[in-house]
mmCIF file of C-alpha atoms in Angstrom:
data_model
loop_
_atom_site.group_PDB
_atom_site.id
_atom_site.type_symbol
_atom_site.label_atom_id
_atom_site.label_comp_id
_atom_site.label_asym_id
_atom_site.label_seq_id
_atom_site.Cartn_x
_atom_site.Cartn_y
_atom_site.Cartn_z
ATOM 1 C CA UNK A 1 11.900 -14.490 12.687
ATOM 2 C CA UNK A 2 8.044 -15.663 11.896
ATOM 3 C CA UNK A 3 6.377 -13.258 9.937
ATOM 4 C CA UNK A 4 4.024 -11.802 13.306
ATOM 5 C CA UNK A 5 7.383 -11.071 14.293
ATOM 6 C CA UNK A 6 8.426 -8.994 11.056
ATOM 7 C CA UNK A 7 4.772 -6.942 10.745
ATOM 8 C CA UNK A 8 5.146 -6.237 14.883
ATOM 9 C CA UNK A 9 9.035 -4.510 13.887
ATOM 10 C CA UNK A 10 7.451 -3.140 11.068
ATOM 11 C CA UNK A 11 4.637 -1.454 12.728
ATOM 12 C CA UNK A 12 7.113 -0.044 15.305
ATOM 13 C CA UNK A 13 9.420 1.491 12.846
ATOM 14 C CA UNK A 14 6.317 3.059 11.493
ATOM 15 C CA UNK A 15 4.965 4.767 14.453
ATOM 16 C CA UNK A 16 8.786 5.499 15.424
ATOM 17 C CA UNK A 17 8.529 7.311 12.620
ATOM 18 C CA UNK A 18 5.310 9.214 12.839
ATOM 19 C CA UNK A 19 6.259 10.828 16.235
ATOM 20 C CA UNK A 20 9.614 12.030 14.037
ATOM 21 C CA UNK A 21 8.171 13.679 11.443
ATOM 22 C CA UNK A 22 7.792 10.560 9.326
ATOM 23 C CA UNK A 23 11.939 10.222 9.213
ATOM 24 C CA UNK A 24 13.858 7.459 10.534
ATOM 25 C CA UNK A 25 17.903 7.025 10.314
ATOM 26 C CA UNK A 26 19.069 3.744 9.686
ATOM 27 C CA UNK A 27 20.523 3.006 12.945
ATOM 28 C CA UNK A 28 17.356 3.600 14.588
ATOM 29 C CA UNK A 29 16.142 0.781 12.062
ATOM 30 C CA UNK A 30 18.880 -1.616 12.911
ATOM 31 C CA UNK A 31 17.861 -0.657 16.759
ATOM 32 C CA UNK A 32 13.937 -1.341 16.237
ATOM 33 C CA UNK A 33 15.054 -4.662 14.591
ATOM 34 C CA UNK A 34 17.885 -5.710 17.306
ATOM 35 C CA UNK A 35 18.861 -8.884 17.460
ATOM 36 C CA UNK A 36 16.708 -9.678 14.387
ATOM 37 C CA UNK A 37 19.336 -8.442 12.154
ATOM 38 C CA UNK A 38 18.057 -8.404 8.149
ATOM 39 C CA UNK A 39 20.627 -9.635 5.547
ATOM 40 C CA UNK A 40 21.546 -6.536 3.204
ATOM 41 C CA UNK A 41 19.275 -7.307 0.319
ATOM 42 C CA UNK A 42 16.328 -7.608 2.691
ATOM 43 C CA UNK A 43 17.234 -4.373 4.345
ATOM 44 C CA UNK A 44 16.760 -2.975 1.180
ATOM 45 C CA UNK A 45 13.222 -4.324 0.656
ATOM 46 C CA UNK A 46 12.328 -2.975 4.099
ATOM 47 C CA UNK A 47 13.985 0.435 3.434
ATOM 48 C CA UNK A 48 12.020 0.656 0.107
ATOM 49 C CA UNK A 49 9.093 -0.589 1.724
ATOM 50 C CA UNK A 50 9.234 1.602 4.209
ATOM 51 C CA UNK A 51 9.529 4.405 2.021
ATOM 52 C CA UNK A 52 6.269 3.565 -0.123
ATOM 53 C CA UNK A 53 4.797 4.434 3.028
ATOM 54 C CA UNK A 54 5.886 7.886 3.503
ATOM 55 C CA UNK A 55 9.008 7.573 5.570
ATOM 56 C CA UNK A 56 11.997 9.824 4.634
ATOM 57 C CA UNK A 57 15.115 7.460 5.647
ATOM 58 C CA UNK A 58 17.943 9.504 6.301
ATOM 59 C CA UNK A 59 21.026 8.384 4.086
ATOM 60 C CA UNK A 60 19.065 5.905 1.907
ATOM 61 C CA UNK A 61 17.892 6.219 -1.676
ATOM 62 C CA UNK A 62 16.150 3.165 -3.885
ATOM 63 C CA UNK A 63 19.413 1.718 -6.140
ATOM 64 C CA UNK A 64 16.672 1.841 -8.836
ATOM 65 C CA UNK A 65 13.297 3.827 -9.795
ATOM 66 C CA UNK A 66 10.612 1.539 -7.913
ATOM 67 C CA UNK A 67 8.741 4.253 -6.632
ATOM 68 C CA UNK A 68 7.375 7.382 -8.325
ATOM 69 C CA UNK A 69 8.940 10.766 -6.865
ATOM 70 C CA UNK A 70 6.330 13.089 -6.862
ATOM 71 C CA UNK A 71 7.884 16.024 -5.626
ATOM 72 C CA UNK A 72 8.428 17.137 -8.908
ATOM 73 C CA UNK A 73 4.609 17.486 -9.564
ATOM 74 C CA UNK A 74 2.755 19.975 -8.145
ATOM 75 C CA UNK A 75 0.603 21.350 -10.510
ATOM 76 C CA UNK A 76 -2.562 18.917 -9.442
ATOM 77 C CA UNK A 77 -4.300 15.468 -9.556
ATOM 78 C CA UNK A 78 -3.932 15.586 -13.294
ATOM 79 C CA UNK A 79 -0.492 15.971 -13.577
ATOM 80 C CA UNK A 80 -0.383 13.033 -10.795
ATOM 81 C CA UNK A 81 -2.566 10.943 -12.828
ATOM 82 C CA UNK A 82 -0.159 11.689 -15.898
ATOM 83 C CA UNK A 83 2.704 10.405 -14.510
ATOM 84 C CA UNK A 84 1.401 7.343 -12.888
ATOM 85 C CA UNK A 85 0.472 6.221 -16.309
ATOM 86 C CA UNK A 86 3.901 7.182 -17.491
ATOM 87 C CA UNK A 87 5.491 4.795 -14.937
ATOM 88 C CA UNK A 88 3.230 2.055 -15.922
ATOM 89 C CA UNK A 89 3.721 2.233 -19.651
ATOM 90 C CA UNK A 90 7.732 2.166 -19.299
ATOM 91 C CA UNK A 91 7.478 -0.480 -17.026
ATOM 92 C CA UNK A 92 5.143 -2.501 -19.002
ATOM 93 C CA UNK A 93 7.697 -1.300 -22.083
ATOM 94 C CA UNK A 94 10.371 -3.316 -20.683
ATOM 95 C CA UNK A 95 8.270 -7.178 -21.098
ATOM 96 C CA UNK A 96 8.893 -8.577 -24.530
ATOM 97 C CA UNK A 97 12.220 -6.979 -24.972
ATOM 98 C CA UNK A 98 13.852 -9.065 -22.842
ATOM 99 C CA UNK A 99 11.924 -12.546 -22.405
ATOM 100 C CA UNK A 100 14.584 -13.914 -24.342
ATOM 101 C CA UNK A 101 17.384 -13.076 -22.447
ATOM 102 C CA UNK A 102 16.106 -14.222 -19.171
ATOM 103 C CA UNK A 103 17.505 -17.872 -19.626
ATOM 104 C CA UNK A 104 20.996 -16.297 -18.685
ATOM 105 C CA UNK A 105 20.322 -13.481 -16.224
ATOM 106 C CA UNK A 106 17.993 -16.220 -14.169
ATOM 107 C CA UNK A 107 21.183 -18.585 -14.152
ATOM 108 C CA UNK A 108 23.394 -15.716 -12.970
ATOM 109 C CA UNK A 109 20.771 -14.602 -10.277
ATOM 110 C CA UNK A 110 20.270 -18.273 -9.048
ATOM 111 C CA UNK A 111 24.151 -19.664 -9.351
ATOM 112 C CA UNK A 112 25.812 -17.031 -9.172
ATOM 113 C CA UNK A 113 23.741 -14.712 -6.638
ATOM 114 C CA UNK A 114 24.259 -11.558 -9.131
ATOM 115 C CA UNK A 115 22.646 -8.765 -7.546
ATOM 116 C CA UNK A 116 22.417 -7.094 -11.573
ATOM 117 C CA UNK A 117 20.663 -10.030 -12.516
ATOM 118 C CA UNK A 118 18.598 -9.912 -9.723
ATOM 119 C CA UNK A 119 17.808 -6.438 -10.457
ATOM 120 C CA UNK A 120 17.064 -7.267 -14.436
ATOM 121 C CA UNK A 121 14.837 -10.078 -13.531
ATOM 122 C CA UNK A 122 13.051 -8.225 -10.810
ATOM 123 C CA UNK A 123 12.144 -5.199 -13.915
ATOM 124 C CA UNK A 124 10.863 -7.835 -16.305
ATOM 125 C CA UNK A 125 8.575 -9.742 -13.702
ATOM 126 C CA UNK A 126 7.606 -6.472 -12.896
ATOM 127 C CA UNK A 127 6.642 -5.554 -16.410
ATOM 128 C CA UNK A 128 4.913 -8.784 -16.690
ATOM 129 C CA UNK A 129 2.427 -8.170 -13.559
ATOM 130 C CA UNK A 130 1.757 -4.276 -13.586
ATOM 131 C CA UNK A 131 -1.050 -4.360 -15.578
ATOM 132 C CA UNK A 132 -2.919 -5.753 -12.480
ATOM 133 C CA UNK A 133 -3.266 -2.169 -11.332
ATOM 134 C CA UNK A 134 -5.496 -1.104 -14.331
ATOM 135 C CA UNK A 135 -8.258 -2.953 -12.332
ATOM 136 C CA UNK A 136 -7.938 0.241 -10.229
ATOM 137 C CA UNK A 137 -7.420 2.875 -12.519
ATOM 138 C CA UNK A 138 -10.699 4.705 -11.295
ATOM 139 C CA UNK A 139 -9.355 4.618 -7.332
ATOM 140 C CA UNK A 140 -8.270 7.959 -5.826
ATOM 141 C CA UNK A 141 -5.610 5.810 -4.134
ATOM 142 C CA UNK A 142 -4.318 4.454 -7.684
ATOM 143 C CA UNK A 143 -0.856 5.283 -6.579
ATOM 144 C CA UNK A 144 -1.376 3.185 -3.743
ATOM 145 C CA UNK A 145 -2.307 0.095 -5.594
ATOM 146 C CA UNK A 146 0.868 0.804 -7.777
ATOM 147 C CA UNK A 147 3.636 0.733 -4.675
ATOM 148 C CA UNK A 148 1.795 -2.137 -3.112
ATOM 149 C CA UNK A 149 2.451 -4.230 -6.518
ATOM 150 C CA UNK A 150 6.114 -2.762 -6.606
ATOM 151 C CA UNK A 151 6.514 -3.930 -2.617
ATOM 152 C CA UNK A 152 5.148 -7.246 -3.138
ATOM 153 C CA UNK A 153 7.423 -7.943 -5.981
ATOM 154 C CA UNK A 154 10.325 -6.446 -4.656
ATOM 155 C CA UNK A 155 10.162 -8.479 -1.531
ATOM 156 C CA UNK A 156 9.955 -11.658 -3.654
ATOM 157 C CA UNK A 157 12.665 -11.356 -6.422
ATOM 158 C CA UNK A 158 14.868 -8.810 -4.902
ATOM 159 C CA UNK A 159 14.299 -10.652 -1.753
ATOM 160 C CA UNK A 160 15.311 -13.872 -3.375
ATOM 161 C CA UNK A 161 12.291 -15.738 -2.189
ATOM 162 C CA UNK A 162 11.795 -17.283 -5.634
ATOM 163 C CA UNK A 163 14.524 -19.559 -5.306
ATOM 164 C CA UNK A 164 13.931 -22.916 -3.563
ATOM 165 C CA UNK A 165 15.718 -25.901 -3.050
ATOM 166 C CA UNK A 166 14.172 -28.048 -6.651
ATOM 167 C CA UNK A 167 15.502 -24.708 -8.745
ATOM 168 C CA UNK A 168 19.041 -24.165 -7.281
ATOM 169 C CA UNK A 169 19.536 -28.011 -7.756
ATOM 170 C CA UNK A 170 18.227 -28.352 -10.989
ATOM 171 C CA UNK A 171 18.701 -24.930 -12.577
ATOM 172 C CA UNK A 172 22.534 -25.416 -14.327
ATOM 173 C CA UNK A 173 20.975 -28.894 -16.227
ATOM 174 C CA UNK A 174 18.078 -27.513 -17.531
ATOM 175 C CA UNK A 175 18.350 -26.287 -20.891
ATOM 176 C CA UNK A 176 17.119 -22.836 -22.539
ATOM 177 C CA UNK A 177 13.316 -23.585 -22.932
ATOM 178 C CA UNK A 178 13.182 -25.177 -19.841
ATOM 179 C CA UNK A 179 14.697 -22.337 -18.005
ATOM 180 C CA UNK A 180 12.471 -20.014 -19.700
ATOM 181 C CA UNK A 181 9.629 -22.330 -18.415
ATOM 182 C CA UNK A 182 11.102 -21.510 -15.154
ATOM 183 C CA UNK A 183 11.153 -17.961 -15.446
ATOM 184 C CA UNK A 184 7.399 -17.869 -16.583
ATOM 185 C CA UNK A 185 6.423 -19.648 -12.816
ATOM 186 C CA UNK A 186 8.354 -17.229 -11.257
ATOM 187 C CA UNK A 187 5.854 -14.202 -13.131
ATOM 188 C CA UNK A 188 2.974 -16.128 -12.150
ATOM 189 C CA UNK A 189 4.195 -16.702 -8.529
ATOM 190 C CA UNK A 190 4.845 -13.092 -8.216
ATOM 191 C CA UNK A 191 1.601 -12.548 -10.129
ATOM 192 C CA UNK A 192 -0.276 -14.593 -7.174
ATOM 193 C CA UNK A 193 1.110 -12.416 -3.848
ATOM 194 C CA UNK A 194 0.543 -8.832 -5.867
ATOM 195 C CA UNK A 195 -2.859 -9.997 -6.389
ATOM 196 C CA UNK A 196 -3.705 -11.213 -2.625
ATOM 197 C CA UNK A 197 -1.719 -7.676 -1.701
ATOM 198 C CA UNK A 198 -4.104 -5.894 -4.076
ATOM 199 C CA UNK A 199 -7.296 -7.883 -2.770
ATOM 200 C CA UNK A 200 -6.465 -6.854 0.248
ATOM 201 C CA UNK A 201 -5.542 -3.237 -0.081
ATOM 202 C CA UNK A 202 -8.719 -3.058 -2.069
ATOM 203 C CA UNK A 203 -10.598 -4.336 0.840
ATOM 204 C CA UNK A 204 -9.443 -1.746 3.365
ATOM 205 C CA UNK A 205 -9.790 0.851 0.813
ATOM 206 C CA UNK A 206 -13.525 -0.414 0.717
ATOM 207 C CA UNK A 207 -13.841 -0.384 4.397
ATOM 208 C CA UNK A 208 -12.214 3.134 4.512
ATOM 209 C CA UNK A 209 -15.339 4.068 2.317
ATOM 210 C CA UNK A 210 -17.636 2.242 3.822
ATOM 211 C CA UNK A 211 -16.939 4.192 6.916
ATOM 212 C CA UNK A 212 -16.702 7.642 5.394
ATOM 213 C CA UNK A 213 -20.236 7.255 4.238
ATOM 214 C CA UNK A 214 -22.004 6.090 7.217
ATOM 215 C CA UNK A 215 -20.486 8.680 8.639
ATOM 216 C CA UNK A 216 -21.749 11.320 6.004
ATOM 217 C CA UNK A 217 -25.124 9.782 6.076
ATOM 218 C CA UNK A 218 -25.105 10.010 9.496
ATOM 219 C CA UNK A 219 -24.555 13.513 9.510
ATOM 220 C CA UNK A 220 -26.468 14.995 6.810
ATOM 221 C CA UNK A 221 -29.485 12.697 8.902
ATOM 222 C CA UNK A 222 -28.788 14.509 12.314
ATOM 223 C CA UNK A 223 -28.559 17.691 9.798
ATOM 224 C CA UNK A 224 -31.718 17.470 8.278
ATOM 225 C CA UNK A 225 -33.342 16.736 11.591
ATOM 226 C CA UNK A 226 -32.392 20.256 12.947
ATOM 227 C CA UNK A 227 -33.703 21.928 9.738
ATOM 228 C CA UNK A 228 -37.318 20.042 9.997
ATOM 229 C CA UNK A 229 -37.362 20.747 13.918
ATOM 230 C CA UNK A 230 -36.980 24.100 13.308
ATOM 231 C CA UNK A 231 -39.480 24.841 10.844
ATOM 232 C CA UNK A 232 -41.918 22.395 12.426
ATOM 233 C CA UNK A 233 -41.481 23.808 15.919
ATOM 234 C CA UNK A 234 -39.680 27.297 15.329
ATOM 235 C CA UNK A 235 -37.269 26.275 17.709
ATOM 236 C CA UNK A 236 -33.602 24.505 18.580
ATOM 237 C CA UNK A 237 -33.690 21.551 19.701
ATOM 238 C CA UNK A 238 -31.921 20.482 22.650
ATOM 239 C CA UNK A 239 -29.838 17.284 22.259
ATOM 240 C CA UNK A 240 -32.737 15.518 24.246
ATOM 241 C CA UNK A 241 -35.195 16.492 22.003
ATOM 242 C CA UNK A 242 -33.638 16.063 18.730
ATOM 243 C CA UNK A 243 -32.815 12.211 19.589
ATOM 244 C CA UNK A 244 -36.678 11.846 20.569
ATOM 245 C CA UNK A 245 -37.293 13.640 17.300
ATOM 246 C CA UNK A 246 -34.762 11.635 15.501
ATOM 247 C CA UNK A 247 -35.311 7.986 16.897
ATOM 248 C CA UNK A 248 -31.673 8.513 18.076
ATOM 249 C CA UNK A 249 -29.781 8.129 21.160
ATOM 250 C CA UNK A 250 -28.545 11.505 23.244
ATOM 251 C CA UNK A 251 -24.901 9.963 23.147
ATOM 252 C CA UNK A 252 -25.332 9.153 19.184
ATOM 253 C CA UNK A 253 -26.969 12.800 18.333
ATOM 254 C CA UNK A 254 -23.467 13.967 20.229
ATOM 255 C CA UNK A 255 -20.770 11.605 19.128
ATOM 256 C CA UNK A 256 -21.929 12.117 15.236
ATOM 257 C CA UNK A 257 -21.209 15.704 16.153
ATOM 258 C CA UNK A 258 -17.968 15.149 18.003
ATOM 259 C CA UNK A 259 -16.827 12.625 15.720
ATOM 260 C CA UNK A 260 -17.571 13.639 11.917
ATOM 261 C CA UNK A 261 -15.640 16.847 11.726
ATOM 262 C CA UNK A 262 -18.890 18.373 10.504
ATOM 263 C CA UNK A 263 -20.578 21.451 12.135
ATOM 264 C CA UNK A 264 -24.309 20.603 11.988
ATOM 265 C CA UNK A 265 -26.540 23.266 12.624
ATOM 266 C CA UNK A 266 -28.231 24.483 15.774
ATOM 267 C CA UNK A 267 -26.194 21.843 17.792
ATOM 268 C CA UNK A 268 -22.858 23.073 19.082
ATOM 269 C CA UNK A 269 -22.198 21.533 22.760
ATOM 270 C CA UNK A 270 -20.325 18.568 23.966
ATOM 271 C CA UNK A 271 -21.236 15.023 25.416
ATOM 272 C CA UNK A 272 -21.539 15.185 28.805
ATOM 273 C CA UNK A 273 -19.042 12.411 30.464
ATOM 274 C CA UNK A 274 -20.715 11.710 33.911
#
């Protein structure tokens, strides 16, 4: 399966799941995928992955705390905020206390496919990389930024995409230091694709605004123009006249309407399909 192939599956399980309540079962998973069938660890990532964006899979729960339950706070943004942080600071906890056992628990992940290991080195490159997501500590979507770095390093450790043919050859005759070496490319690797994931969440975040303001501006434009007709001419304006008034099209004066979710004053009618 190329990865086109993977996003197009992905996609589908998503809008499966948004015309089902935003719940999926795992056998209507395993049908989306068919005859692409995912080895178990990678079902995992995808279940997780999944999950980080909003789907409830029936039967399923994360073997460990990736992803930040937040049905337990309800009390408002704040408390939100609070617990974000939390996350990050026990994650980021977990980085020196280990570094010097990872000579062992990358030799058991890479010789002897130990899914603990696996698990132990997955928490310390994720302590090592975390910190990325204080670039967008001031984002309303900071939680956002914090699943997407969890996701893309999931996919690579848990998913075993670290190991390549030079380290499972080489691993067993390398000594500590060396193997420690080893560990530290694997961080920056995984450092790498959470950055280009961030970039590029960042990106359509940006574009999300982008839009939302036009938008506004748009409105509060069309808005302003009723007010100053009025007074000027102690009158509504009829869509024609408010687009001569306004330098604006009839179709714009009416789609700014229909689209924005705003009520602007003085104009309440629909575009005219013809």
């Amino acid at each position: 399966m190329n990865e086109n192939d993977f996003l197009q599956i992905i996609d589908e399980c998503l809008l499966l799941s948004a015309s089902n309540n935003n719940t999926l079962t795992k056998e209507q998973i395993a049908e989306v995928f068919g005859d692409f069938a995912p080895t178990e660890d990678n079902l995992k990532n995808i279940y997780n992955y999944l999950i980080s964006k909003g789907v409830v899979i029936e039967g399923y729960m994360p073997e460990f705390n990736i992803y930040i339950d937040k049905s337990d706070s309800e009390g408002g943004n704040a408390e939100d905020e609070d617990e974000i942080y939390n996350y990050i600071n026990e994650i980021k906890r977990i980085s020196d206390i280990k570094r010097e056992d990872m000579s062992d628990v990358l030799m058991q992940s890479v010789i002897d496919k130990d899914e603990d290991a696996t698990k132990e080195l997955f928490d310390y490159v994720l302590s090592n990389i975390i910190d990325m997501v204080s670039d967008f500590a001031d984002s309303e979507y900071l939680m956002d930024y914090v699943q997407e770095c969890n996701v893309a390093a999931a996919s690579y450790i848990l998913g075993r995409e670290f190991i390549n043919e030079s380290r499972e050859a080489n691993i067993s005759k390398f000594g500590t230091n060396e193997i420690l070496n080893m560990v530290d490319e694997i961080v920056n690797e995984t450092r790498e694709l959470s950055q280009k994931a961030l970039r590029a969440l960042a990106h359509e975040d940006e574009s999300t605004k982008r839009a939302a303001d036009t938008i506004l501006k748009k409105v509060n434009y069309v808005n302003d123009g009723v007010a100053n007709y009025k007074e000027e001419y102690a009158l509504e304006p009829t869509p024609e006249e408010l687009a001569k008034y306004l330098n604006l099209s009839v179709d714009e004066i009416l789609d700014t309407v229909k689209n924005s979710g705003y009520k602007i004053d003085g104009i309440n009618y629909e575009k005219n399909d013809q």
